[in-house]
Amino acid sequence: MKTITHDTYLDWVIGHTKTRWWHDSAEAAELQLGLERGAVGVTTNPFLANLALARDRTLWSGAIEEVLARDLSAELKAEALMRIAVTRTAERLLPQYESSRGRTGYVCAQVNPLRAGDRDAMAAMARRLHAWAPNIAVKLPATLAGLDVLEDCVAEGITVTATVSFTVPQALAIAERHRAGSRRASQKGAEPGKCFAVIMIGRLDDYLREVAHDNQVAVSESDIRQAGLAVTKRAYALYSERGYESVLLVAALRGDYHLTELAGADVVMSIAPAYQESFVTRDFPREERIEVPVPAEVVERLRQMPEFVRAYEADGMTPSEFIGFGPTQRTLSQFAEVGWKLMEAYR
């Protein structure tokens, strides 16, 4: 049993800055610890849902066996199994959602990653996931098709999380489509859905590291570790400048620096249990660093890679190019192969 201590770095962040955090796991024991540490939401994806189903099978055995006994297609079986992990988590967050009047307490539920270009399939699934619980944030990919569905969902009052997103142009496109959907809702006199715009900060670094090695680009490991930070800080500055209503959600951390260098930002950080341990057992300088820029010389070295330019510049990509971006394909493949397909084959 882990001990909950107070006055940790994580306590300082949530108690003295605008930065909030969501727990990045659906496992029951880990969730309890995350909530005790101050998480105000939960991120899940097909990989994390499958992991929770495996580790918490005894806890959820009745519901799991009921799904397995039904004559469902592989896709619907995966969805039904994911529903168990997501709704059990949503139940735990519901009191927070209700007491905050919908400001916090959301749990993500992601559409089938194999359908990232299929508008009709994603739209239908988004409506089903939305109906699972009042505090569901439906996760849609930041592809052109996913953005179309996102706008429609927001117009219908469905809260969404735009995921598989790594770049400034994706973050901006998400915010603009959220605005468009919000206008449509307002024209009907309806309450628009909220929007969380993901930047998978570490996955961008992972990709650029491989690009740099393959092309023998003259950048250091320190430069690579600042690439996602540079993109996130630029997106955050543009969000602040343009007054977007969407909230940036920084995910896929690869080190403590991904929080310490963004501390003070009005964003949500998605923090996995392993990194939570670092933030509650080690201390870091208690300073807001969101306004501290990545050094210009680092950005210039990173600009040697066209892939970084596409991620960093506001007009680096058009929405029709999002689905073909390297990290997009890698991440969709991972979510499918070690998440969704495993749930389809679950026994």
Short mmCIF file of C-alpha atoms in Angstrom, two decimals, residues 115-326:
data_model
loop_
_atom_site.label_atom_id
_atom_site.label_comp_id
_atom_site.label_asym_id
_atom_site.label_seq_id
_atom_site.Cartn_x
_atom_site.Cartn_y
_atom_site.Cartn_z
CA ARG A 115 -12.08 3.60 -38.24
CA ALA A 116 -9.99 6.80 -38.18
CA GLY A 117 -11.13 7.79 -41.68
CA ASP A 118 -14.73 6.55 -41.46
CA ARG A 119 -17.04 9.45 -40.57
CA ASP A 120 -20.27 7.48 -40.34
CA ALA A 121 -18.81 4.73 -38.16
CA MET A 122 -17.11 7.19 -35.80
CA ALA A 123 -20.22 9.38 -35.51
CA ALA A 124 -22.43 6.43 -34.62
CA MET A 125 -19.93 5.11 -32.12
CA ALA A 126 -19.42 8.55 -30.58
CA ARG A 127 -23.14 8.78 -29.83
CA ARG A 128 -23.13 5.31 -28.26
CA LEU A 129 -20.11 6.12 -26.08
CA HIS A 130 -21.63 9.44 -25.04
CA ALA A 131 -24.69 7.57 -23.75
CA TRP A 132 -22.60 5.38 -21.44
CA ALA A 133 -22.38 7.99 -18.67
CA PRO A 134 -22.90 11.76 -18.21
CA ASN A 135 -19.17 12.34 -17.71
CA ILE A 136 -17.81 10.66 -20.84
CA ALA A 137 -15.46 12.63 -23.10
CA VAL A 138 -15.56 10.84 -26.45
CA LYS A 139 -12.10 10.43 -27.92
CA LEU A 140 -11.85 11.08 -31.66
CA PRO A 141 -8.70 11.09 -33.80
CA ALA A 142 -7.43 14.44 -35.09
CA THR A 143 -7.80 13.34 -38.71
CA LEU A 144 -9.90 15.22 -41.25
CA ALA A 145 -12.73 12.72 -40.76
CA GLY A 146 -12.33 12.87 -37.00
CA LEU A 147 -12.54 16.67 -37.05
CA ASP A 148 -15.76 16.54 -39.05
CA VAL A 149 -17.26 14.20 -36.44
CA LEU A 150 -15.87 16.35 -33.61
CA GLU A 151 -17.69 19.43 -34.89
CA ASP A 152 -20.95 17.52 -35.22
CA CYS A 153 -20.58 16.06 -31.72
CA VAL A 154 -19.94 19.46 -30.16
CA ALA A 155 -22.99 20.84 -31.96
CA GLU A 156 -25.02 17.99 -30.41
CA GLY A 157 -23.71 18.74 -26.91
CA ILE A 158 -21.28 15.82 -26.77
CA THR A 159 -18.01 16.49 -24.92
CA VAL A 160 -15.01 15.33 -26.91
CA THR A 161 -11.29 14.72 -26.60
CA ALA A 162 -9.35 15.02 -29.85
CA THR A 163 -6.49 12.54 -29.69
CA VAL A 164 -3.77 11.12 -31.95
CA SER A 165 -2.60 14.73 -32.12
CA PHE A 166 1.01 15.90 -31.93
CA THR A 167 1.29 19.24 -33.68
CA VAL A 168 0.42 22.92 -33.66
CA PRO A 169 -1.72 22.70 -36.83
CA GLN A 170 -3.73 19.84 -35.33
CA ALA A 171 -4.25 21.72 -32.05
CA LEU A 172 -5.44 24.79 -33.96
CA ALA A 173 -7.74 22.79 -36.23
CA ILE A 174 -9.30 21.12 -33.19
CA ALA A 175 -9.98 24.49 -31.54
CA GLU A 176 -11.49 25.95 -34.72
CA ARG A 177 -13.78 22.98 -35.25
CA HIS A 178 -14.83 23.17 -31.61
CA ARG A 179 -15.76 26.83 -32.16
CA ALA A 180 -17.71 25.96 -35.28
CA GLY A 181 -19.62 23.24 -33.45
CA SER A 182 -20.27 25.58 -30.51
CA ARG A 183 -21.74 28.21 -32.86
CA ARG A 184 -24.05 25.60 -34.35
CA ALA A 185 -25.20 24.54 -30.88
CA SER A 186 -25.81 28.14 -29.83
CA GLN A 187 -27.86 28.80 -32.95
CA LYS A 188 -30.16 25.99 -31.82
CA GLY A 189 -30.24 27.29 -28.26
CA ALA A 190 -28.35 24.22 -27.05
CA GLU A 191 -25.35 23.77 -24.76
CA PRO A 192 -22.26 22.85 -26.83
CA GLY A 193 -19.99 20.01 -25.87
CA LYS A 194 -16.65 20.77 -24.27
CA CYS A 195 -13.40 19.97 -26.05
CA PHE A 196 -10.01 18.74 -24.85
CA ALA A 197 -7.27 19.01 -27.47
CA VAL A 198 -4.49 16.47 -26.99
CA ILE A 199 -0.83 16.99 -27.75
CA MET A 200 0.99 13.67 -27.42
CA ILE A 201 4.20 15.39 -26.49
CA GLY A 202 6.47 12.39 -25.99
CA ARG A 203 5.29 10.54 -29.06
CA LEU A 204 6.43 13.46 -31.20
CA ASP A 205 9.85 13.30 -29.55
CA ASP A 206 10.01 9.53 -30.14
CA TYR A 207 9.30 10.00 -33.83
CA LEU A 208 11.72 12.87 -34.37
CA ARG A 209 14.48 10.95 -32.59
CA GLU A 210 14.16 8.18 -35.19
CA VAL A 211 14.03 10.68 -38.05
CA ALA A 212 17.17 12.39 -36.75
CA HIS A 213 19.06 9.11 -36.41
CA ASP A 214 17.98 7.83 -39.80
CA ASN A 215 18.91 11.07 -41.58
CA GLN A 216 22.00 11.77 -39.44
CA VAL A 217 20.69 15.21 -38.51
CA ALA A 218 23.01 17.30 -36.35
CA VAL A 219 20.77 17.50 -33.29
CA SER A 220 21.48 16.33 -29.75
CA GLU A 221 19.34 14.22 -27.46
CA SER A 222 18.72 17.41 -25.47
CA ASP A 223 17.36 19.05 -28.62
CA ILE A 224 15.02 16.12 -29.29
CA ARG A 225 13.72 16.19 -25.71
CA GLN A 226 12.70 19.81 -26.25
CA ALA A 227 10.86 19.31 -29.55
CA GLY A 228 7.50 18.41 -28.02
CA LEU A 229 7.93 21.20 -25.49
CA ALA A 230 8.53 23.72 -28.27
CA VAL A 231 5.40 22.56 -30.10
CA THR A 232 3.28 22.58 -26.93
CA LYS A 233 4.45 26.01 -25.80
CA ARG A 234 3.75 27.43 -29.25
CA ALA A 235 0.28 25.88 -29.34
CA TYR A 236 -0.42 27.20 -25.85
CA ALA A 237 0.66 30.73 -26.81
CA LEU A 238 -1.64 30.67 -29.84
CA TYR A 239 -4.53 29.32 -27.77
CA SER A 240 -4.04 32.17 -25.30
CA GLU A 241 -3.70 34.77 -28.05
CA ARG A 242 -6.83 33.61 -29.88
CA GLY A 243 -8.89 32.93 -26.76
CA TYR A 244 -9.88 29.41 -27.73
CA GLU A 245 -12.40 27.65 -25.52
CA SER A 246 -10.81 24.23 -26.07
CA VAL A 247 -8.44 23.04 -23.36
CA LEU A 248 -5.04 21.60 -24.25
CA LEU A 249 -4.47 18.14 -22.80
CA VAL A 250 -0.78 17.18 -22.76
CA ALA A 251 -0.30 13.41 -22.91
CA ALA A 252 2.35 10.72 -23.46
CA LEU A 253 4.92 12.18 -21.09
CA ARG A 254 8.45 10.79 -21.41
CA GLY A 255 10.07 12.48 -18.42
CA ASP A 256 9.45 14.78 -15.47
CA TYR A 257 10.55 17.73 -17.63
CA HIS A 258 7.33 17.45 -19.60
CA LEU A 259 5.47 18.66 -16.52
CA THR A 260 8.07 20.88 -14.88
CA GLU A 261 8.66 22.88 -18.08
CA LEU A 262 4.92 23.41 -18.61
CA ALA A 263 4.02 24.12 -14.98
CA GLY A 264 1.72 27.10 -14.64
CA ALA A 265 -0.04 26.60 -17.96
CA ASP A 266 -3.84 26.49 -17.96
CA VAL A 267 -3.78 22.97 -19.38
CA VAL A 268 -4.55 19.43 -18.32
CA MET A 269 -1.62 17.03 -17.98
CA SER A 270 -2.29 13.32 -18.48
CA ILE A 271 0.04 11.56 -16.03
CA ALA A 272 0.61 7.81 -15.88
CA PRO A 273 1.14 6.18 -12.47
CA ALA A 274 4.89 5.74 -12.99
CA TYR A 275 5.39 9.49 -13.46
CA GLN A 276 3.04 10.27 -10.60
CA GLU A 277 5.50 8.44 -8.37
CA SER A 278 8.28 10.77 -9.46
CA PHE A 279 6.19 13.87 -8.75
CA VAL A 280 5.23 12.70 -5.25
CA THR A 281 8.57 11.24 -4.16
CA ARG A 282 11.02 13.74 -5.66
CA ASP A 283 11.02 17.49 -5.42
CA PHE A 284 11.56 19.89 -8.30
CA PRO A 285 12.00 23.67 -8.44
CA ARG A 286 8.59 25.11 -7.64
CA GLU A 287 8.37 27.66 -10.41
CA GLU A 288 6.00 28.33 -13.28
CA ARG A 289 7.96 27.74 -16.47
CA ILE A 290 5.30 27.83 -19.18
CA GLU A 291 6.47 31.29 -20.29
CA VAL A 292 10.14 30.22 -20.47
CA PRO A 293 10.75 29.62 -24.19
CA VAL A 294 12.69 26.75 -25.68
CA PRO A 295 15.99 28.36 -26.75
CA ALA A 296 15.90 29.75 -30.28
CA GLU A 297 19.08 27.90 -31.22
CA VAL A 298 17.44 24.58 -30.26
CA VAL A 299 14.43 25.34 -32.45
CA GLU A 300 16.72 26.26 -35.34
CA ARG A 301 18.58 22.96 -35.09
CA LEU A 302 15.29 21.07 -34.97
CA ARG A 303 14.16 22.95 -38.09
CA GLN A 304 16.65 20.89 -40.09
CA MET A 305 13.96 18.22 -40.02
CA PRO A 306 10.95 18.96 -42.26
CA GLU A 307 8.91 16.75 -39.93
CA PHE A 308 9.54 19.16 -37.04
CA VAL A 309 8.60 22.14 -39.19
CA ARG A 310 5.32 20.45 -40.08
CA ALA A 311 4.62 19.99 -36.38
CA TYR A 312 5.79 23.42 -35.20
CA GLU A 313 4.43 25.86 -37.77
CA ALA A 314 0.77 26.85 -37.55
CA ASP A 315 0.42 26.15 -41.29
CA GLY A 316 2.81 23.19 -41.30
CA MET A 317 0.08 20.81 -42.45
CA THR A 318 -3.45 20.95 -43.77
CA PRO A 319 -6.10 18.75 -42.09
CA SER A 320 -6.09 16.38 -45.05
CA GLU A 321 -2.43 15.65 -44.28
CA PHE A 322 -2.93 14.79 -40.60
CA ILE A 323 -3.74 11.12 -41.17
CA GLY A 324 -0.51 10.57 -43.11
CA PHE A 325 1.79 12.18 -40.52
CA GLY A 326 4.26 9.62 -39.16
#
